[in-house]
PDB file of C-alpha atoms in Angstrom:
ATOM      1  CA  MET A 267      94.476 202.313  99.213  1.00 49.00           C
ATOM      2  CA  SER A 268      93.246 204.656  97.165  1.00 55.00           C
ATOM      3  CA  GLY A 269      95.911 204.766  94.531  1.00 54.00           C
ATOM      4  CA  ILE A 270      94.850 200.766  93.330  1.00 56.00           C
ATOM      5  CA  LYS A 271      92.206 200.740  90.260  1.00 54.00           C
ATOM      6  CA  LYS A 272      90.364 197.748  90.179  1.00 53.00           C
ATOM      7  CA  TRP A 273      90.302 195.473  86.840  1.00 50.00           C
ATOM      8  CA  LYS A 274      87.186 194.404  85.701  1.00 54.00           C
ATOM      9  CA  LEU A 275      86.587 192.210  82.478  1.00 55.00           C
ATOM     10  CA  ARG A 276      83.278 193.516  81.623  1.00 55.00           C
ATOM     11  CA  SER A 277      81.784 197.135  82.045  1.00 56.00           C
ATOM     12  CA  GLU A 278      78.774 197.617  84.302  1.00 59.00           C
ATOM     13  CA  ALA A 279      77.415 200.330  81.489  1.00 61.00           C
ATOM     14  CA  GLY A 280      75.688 197.118  80.085  1.00 60.00           C
ATOM     15  CA  PHE A 281      76.216 194.184  77.751  1.00 66.00           C
ATOM     16  CA  ILE A 282      78.671 194.644  74.817  1.00 77.00           C
ATOM     17  CA  TYR A 283      79.363 192.403  71.715  1.00 81.00           C
ATOM     18  CA  PHE A 284      82.544 191.699  72.787  1.00 81.00           C
ATOM     19  CA  ASP A 285      81.093 190.093  75.722  1.00 81.00           C
ATOM     20  CA  ALA A 286      78.854 187.763  74.115  1.00 84.00           C
ATOM     21  CA  LEU A 287      81.745 186.936  71.667  1.00 87.00           C
ATOM     22  CA  MET A 288      83.779 185.783  74.360  1.00 87.00           C
ATOM     23  CA  ASP A 289      81.238 183.728  75.735  1.00 88.00           C
ATOM     24  CA  LEU A 290      80.789 181.911  72.452  1.00 91.00           C
ATOM     25  CA  ILE A 291      84.116 180.984  72.052  1.00 92.00           C
ATOM     26  CA  LEU A 292      84.174 179.790  75.549  1.00 91.00           C
ATOM     27  CA  VAL A 293      81.153 177.977  75.121  1.00 90.00           C
ATOM     28  CA  ALA A 294      82.981 176.202  71.731  1.00 91.00           C
ATOM     29  CA  ALA A 295      86.215 175.432  73.878  1.00 90.00           C
ATOM     30  CA  ILE A 296      83.881 173.341  76.198  1.00 90.00           C
ATOM     31  CA  MET A 297      81.677 171.514  74.224  1.00 89.00           C
ATOM     32  CA  PRO A 298      84.223 169.032  72.892  1.00 89.00           C
ATOM     33  CA  LEU A 299      84.997 168.131  76.123  1.00 89.00           C
ATOM     34  CA  ILE A 300      81.571 167.265  77.130  1.00 88.00           C
ATOM     35  CA  VAL A 301      81.085 165.268  74.553  1.00 86.00           C
ATOM     36  CA  LEU A 302      84.264 163.110  75.226  1.00 87.00           C
ATOM     37  CA  PHE A 303      83.323 162.904  78.791  1.00 87.00           C
ATOM     38  CA  TYR A 304      80.317 161.403  77.552  1.00 86.00           C
ATOM     39  CA  LEU A 305      81.491 158.521  75.240  1.00 85.00           C
ATOM     40  CA  TYR A 306      84.355 158.109  78.162  1.00 84.00           C
ATOM     41  CA  THR A 307      81.110 157.205  80.755  1.00 85.00           C
ATOM     42  CA  SER A 308      78.917 155.227  78.129  1.00 80.00           C
ATOM     43  CA  GLU A 309      82.113 153.106  77.764  1.00 78.00           C
ATOM     44  CA  TYR A 310      82.659 153.072  81.179  1.00 78.00           C
ATOM     45  CA  LEU A 311      79.225 151.973  81.832  1.00 76.00           C
ATOM     46  CA  LYS A 312      78.929 149.290  78.839  1.00 72.00           C
ATOM     47  CA  ASP A 313      82.093 147.667  81.007  1.00 69.00           C
ATOM     48  CA  LEU A 314      80.035 147.393  84.353  1.00 72.00           C
ATOM     49  CA  ASP A 315      77.561 145.373  82.786  1.00 73.00           C
ATOM     50  CA  ALA A 316      77.728 142.017  84.747  1.00 76.00           C
ATOM     51  CA  GLY A 317      76.675 139.759  81.788  1.00 80.00           C
ATOM     52  CA  GLU A 318      79.000 141.634  79.652  1.00 82.00           C
ATOM     53  CA  MET A 319      81.562 140.870  81.953  1.00 84.00           C
ATOM     54  CA  GLU A 320      80.595 137.263  82.767  1.00 88.00           C
ATOM     55  CA  TRP A 321      80.616 136.682  78.882  1.00 88.00           C
ATOM     56  CA  ARG A 322      84.018 137.661  78.920  1.00 88.00           C
ATOM     57  CA  LEU A 323      85.402 135.421  81.605  1.00 90.00           C
ATOM     58  CA  PHE A 324      83.296 132.533  79.866  1.00 90.00           C
ATOM     59  CA  THR A 325      85.274 133.172  76.809  1.00 90.00           C
ATOM     60  CA  THR A 326      88.779 133.054  78.589  1.00 89.00           C
ATOM     61  CA  GLU A 327      88.258 130.073  81.093  1.00 89.00           C
ATOM     62  CA  MET A 328      86.792 128.428  77.613  1.00 88.00           C
ATOM     63  CA  GLN A 329      90.130 128.573  76.044  1.00 86.00           C
ATOM     64  CA  ASN A 330      91.629 126.159  79.141  1.00 83.00           C
ATOM     65  CA  TYR A 331      89.630 123.157  77.773  1.00 82.00           C
ATOM     66  CA  LEU A 332      90.279 123.184  74.495  1.00 84.00           C
ATOM     67  CA  THR A 333      93.916 123.276  74.945  1.00 83.00           C
ATOM     68  CA  GLY A 334      96.063 120.031  74.690  1.00 83.00           C
ATOM     69  CA  ILE A 335      92.663 117.687  74.181  1.00 86.00           C
ATOM     70  CA  ASP A 336      92.775 114.031  73.539  1.00 88.00           C
ATOM     71  CA  SER A 337      89.088 114.287  71.701  1.00 89.00           C
ATOM     72  CA  ILE A 338      86.138 116.481  71.249  1.00 90.00           C
ATOM     73  CA  GLU A 339      82.710 116.088  69.784  1.00 91.00           C
ATOM     74  CA  VAL A 340      79.263 117.789  69.648  1.00 92.00           C
ATOM     75  CA  ILE A 341      76.597 116.451  71.576  1.00 91.00           C
ATOM     76  CA  ASN A 342      72.879 116.963  72.640  1.00 89.00           C
ATOM     77  CA  GLY A 343      72.003 117.849  68.976  1.00 90.00           C
ATOM     78  CA  GLY A 344      74.402 121.065  69.116  1.00 90.00           C
ATOM     79  CA  THR A 345      73.686 122.148  72.348  1.00 91.00           C
ATOM     80  CA  GLY A 346      77.068 120.949  74.353  1.00 92.00           C
ATOM     81  CA  PHE A 347      79.996 119.218  73.539  1.00 92.00           C
ATOM     82  CA  ARG A 348      82.526 116.792  75.243  1.00 92.00           C
ATOM     83  CA  VAL A 349      86.147 117.241  75.259  1.00 91.00           C
ATOM     84  CA  ILE A 350      88.500 114.909  76.956  1.00 91.00           C
ATOM     85  CA  GLN A 351      91.841 116.248  78.243  1.00 86.00           C
ATOM     86  CA  ALA A 352      94.502 114.236  79.750  1.00 86.00           C
ATOM     87  CA  GLY A 353      91.873 111.100  80.328  1.00 88.00           C
ATOM     88  CA  VAL A 354      89.243 113.677  82.080  1.00 90.00           C
ATOM     89  CA  GLU A 355      86.127 113.896  80.325  1.00 92.00           C
ATOM     90  CA  TYR A 356      83.895 117.060  80.385  1.00 91.00           C
ATOM     91  CA  ASP A 357      80.857 118.073  79.254  1.00 92.00           C
ATOM     92  CA  ILE A 358      79.835 121.087  78.753  1.00 92.00           C
ATOM     93  CA  GLU A 359      76.280 121.871  77.840  1.00 92.00           C
ATOM     94  CA  VAL A 360      73.007 123.809  77.821  1.00 93.00           C
ATOM     95  CA  TYR A 361      71.191 123.071  80.948  1.00 91.00           C
ATOM     96  CA  GLY A 362      67.958 125.619  81.596  1.00 90.00           C
ATOM     97  CA  SER A 363      69.022 128.931  81.049  1.00 91.00           C
ATOM     98  CA  ILE A 364      72.841 128.436  82.152  1.00 92.00           C
ATOM     99  CA  LEU A 365      75.604 126.767  80.669  1.00 92.00           C
ATOM    100  CA  ARG A 366      77.205 124.012  82.901  1.00 92.00           C
ATOM    101  CA  LYS A 367      80.318 121.874  83.111  1.00 92.00           C
ATOM    102  CA  GLN A 368      80.197 118.371  84.317  1.00 92.00           C
ATOM    103  CA  LYS A 369      83.426 116.069  85.054  1.00 90.00           C
ATOM    104  CA  PHE A 370      82.729 112.644  84.149  1.00 90.00           C
ATOM    105  CA  ASN A 371      78.763 113.238  84.097  1.00 85.00           C
ATOM    106  CA  GLN A 372      78.950 113.996  87.729  1.00 87.00           C
ATOM    107  CA  GLY A 373      77.580 117.201  89.536  1.00 84.00           C
ATOM    108  CA  HIS A 374      77.900 120.241  87.678  1.00 86.00           C
ATOM    109  CA  GLU A 375      79.524 123.561  87.846  1.00 90.00           C
ATOM    110  CA  ILE A 376      77.500 126.821  86.122  1.00 91.00           C
ATOM    111  CA  MET A 377      79.751 128.716  83.356  1.00 91.00           C
ATOM    112  CA  LEU A 378      77.396 131.050  82.050  1.00 90.00           C
ATOM    113  CA  THR A 379      73.898 132.439  83.131  1.00 91.00           C
ATOM    114  CA  GLY A 380      70.874 134.093  81.553  1.00 89.00           C
ATOM    115  CA  ILE A 381      71.291 132.596  78.059  1.00 91.00           C
ATOM    116  CA  SER A 382      68.064 131.541  76.188  1.00 91.00           C
ATOM    117  CA  GLY A 383      69.828 129.695  73.635  1.00 90.00           C
ATOM    118  CA  CYS A 384      73.446 128.236  73.135  1.00 92.00           C
ATOM    119  CA  THR A 385      74.695 126.218  69.821  1.00 93.00           C
ATOM    120  CA  PHE A 386      77.980 124.556  69.470  1.00 93.00           C
ATOM    121  CA  SER A 387      79.529 123.574  65.947  1.00 93.00           C
ATOM    122  CA  ILE A 388      82.831 122.051  65.462  1.00 91.00           C
ATOM    123  CA  GLU A 389      84.594 123.193  61.590  1.00 89.00           C
ATOM    124  CA  GLU A 390      87.507 122.068  60.968  1.00 85.00           C
ATOM    125  CA  GLU A 391      89.938 122.593  64.253  1.00 85.00           C
ATOM    126  CA  THR A 392      87.534 125.070  65.241  1.00 89.00           C
ATOM    127  CA  LEU A 393      85.149 125.424  67.906  1.00 91.00           C
ATOM    128  CA  LYS A 394      82.222 127.668  67.211  1.00 93.00           C
ATOM    129  CA  ILE A 395      79.387 128.959  70.461  1.00 93.00           C
ATOM    130  CA  SER A 396      76.438 131.354  69.879  1.00 93.00           C
ATOM    131  CA  ALA A 397      74.658 132.093  72.303  1.00 93.00           C
ATOM    132  CA  VAL A 398      71.302 134.251  72.898  1.00 92.00           C
ATOM    133  CA  ARG A 399      71.110 136.237  76.023  1.00 90.00           C
ATOM    134  CA  SER A 400      68.170 136.334  78.466  1.00 87.00           C
ATOM    135  CA  ASN A 401      67.932 140.321  77.310  1.00 84.00           C
ATOM    136  CA  GLY A 402      68.360 139.369  73.248  1.00 86.00           C
ATOM    137  CA  LYS A 403      71.705 140.183  73.033  1.00 88.00           C
ATOM    138  CA  GLU A 404      73.630 137.733  70.813  1.00 92.00           C
ATOM    139  CA  GLU A 405      76.724 136.430  71.662  1.00 90.00           C
ATOM    140  CA  SER A 406      79.721 134.560  69.401  1.00 92.00           C
ATOM    141  CA  SER A 407      83.009 133.110  69.989  1.00 92.00           C
ATOM    142  CA  GLU A 408      85.221 130.757  68.425  1.00 93.00           C
ATOM    143  CA  TYR A 409      87.925 129.073  69.550  1.00 89.00           C
ATOM    144  CA  ALA A 410      91.238 126.913  68.310  1.00 87.00           C
ATOM    145  CA  ILE A 411      91.307 123.472  69.123  1.00 84.00           C
ATOM    146  CA  THR A 412      94.916 122.104  69.693  1.00 78.00           C
ATOM    147  CA  GLY A 413      95.866 118.337  70.618  1.00 70.00           C
ATOM    148  CA  PRO A 414      98.489 116.952  72.471  1.00 61.00           C
TER     149      PRO A 414
END
């Protein structure tokens, strides 16, 4: 065993310029990975936001009510709209701090929570929704209206 030499990366005599240069190159190689990790986690945390997810689900569900409709009209001064689809009447309107859906003006199903204001407008064959969430974030969406 006495014939085996131990290889050392750094000399024990002291800190040399070459060691500092290698450390700098190593740090320079790792820094972009740290930045990429930070950007990835910030996008991941944004996707976990409950309000953001709820808005996406709401916009997806809304398209179902605007496909193959018989008629549509804005109600309550722009804070809701009424759609008739295959003889079934739906009212989607602001009610306090929620958006609710009523079928034939009976009961209600909550579609979106945590809003401080919402307006609906119809321009040509497009329904436009503008909502302000309780945290102050503004959301908007546009939908194509298709008939039977």
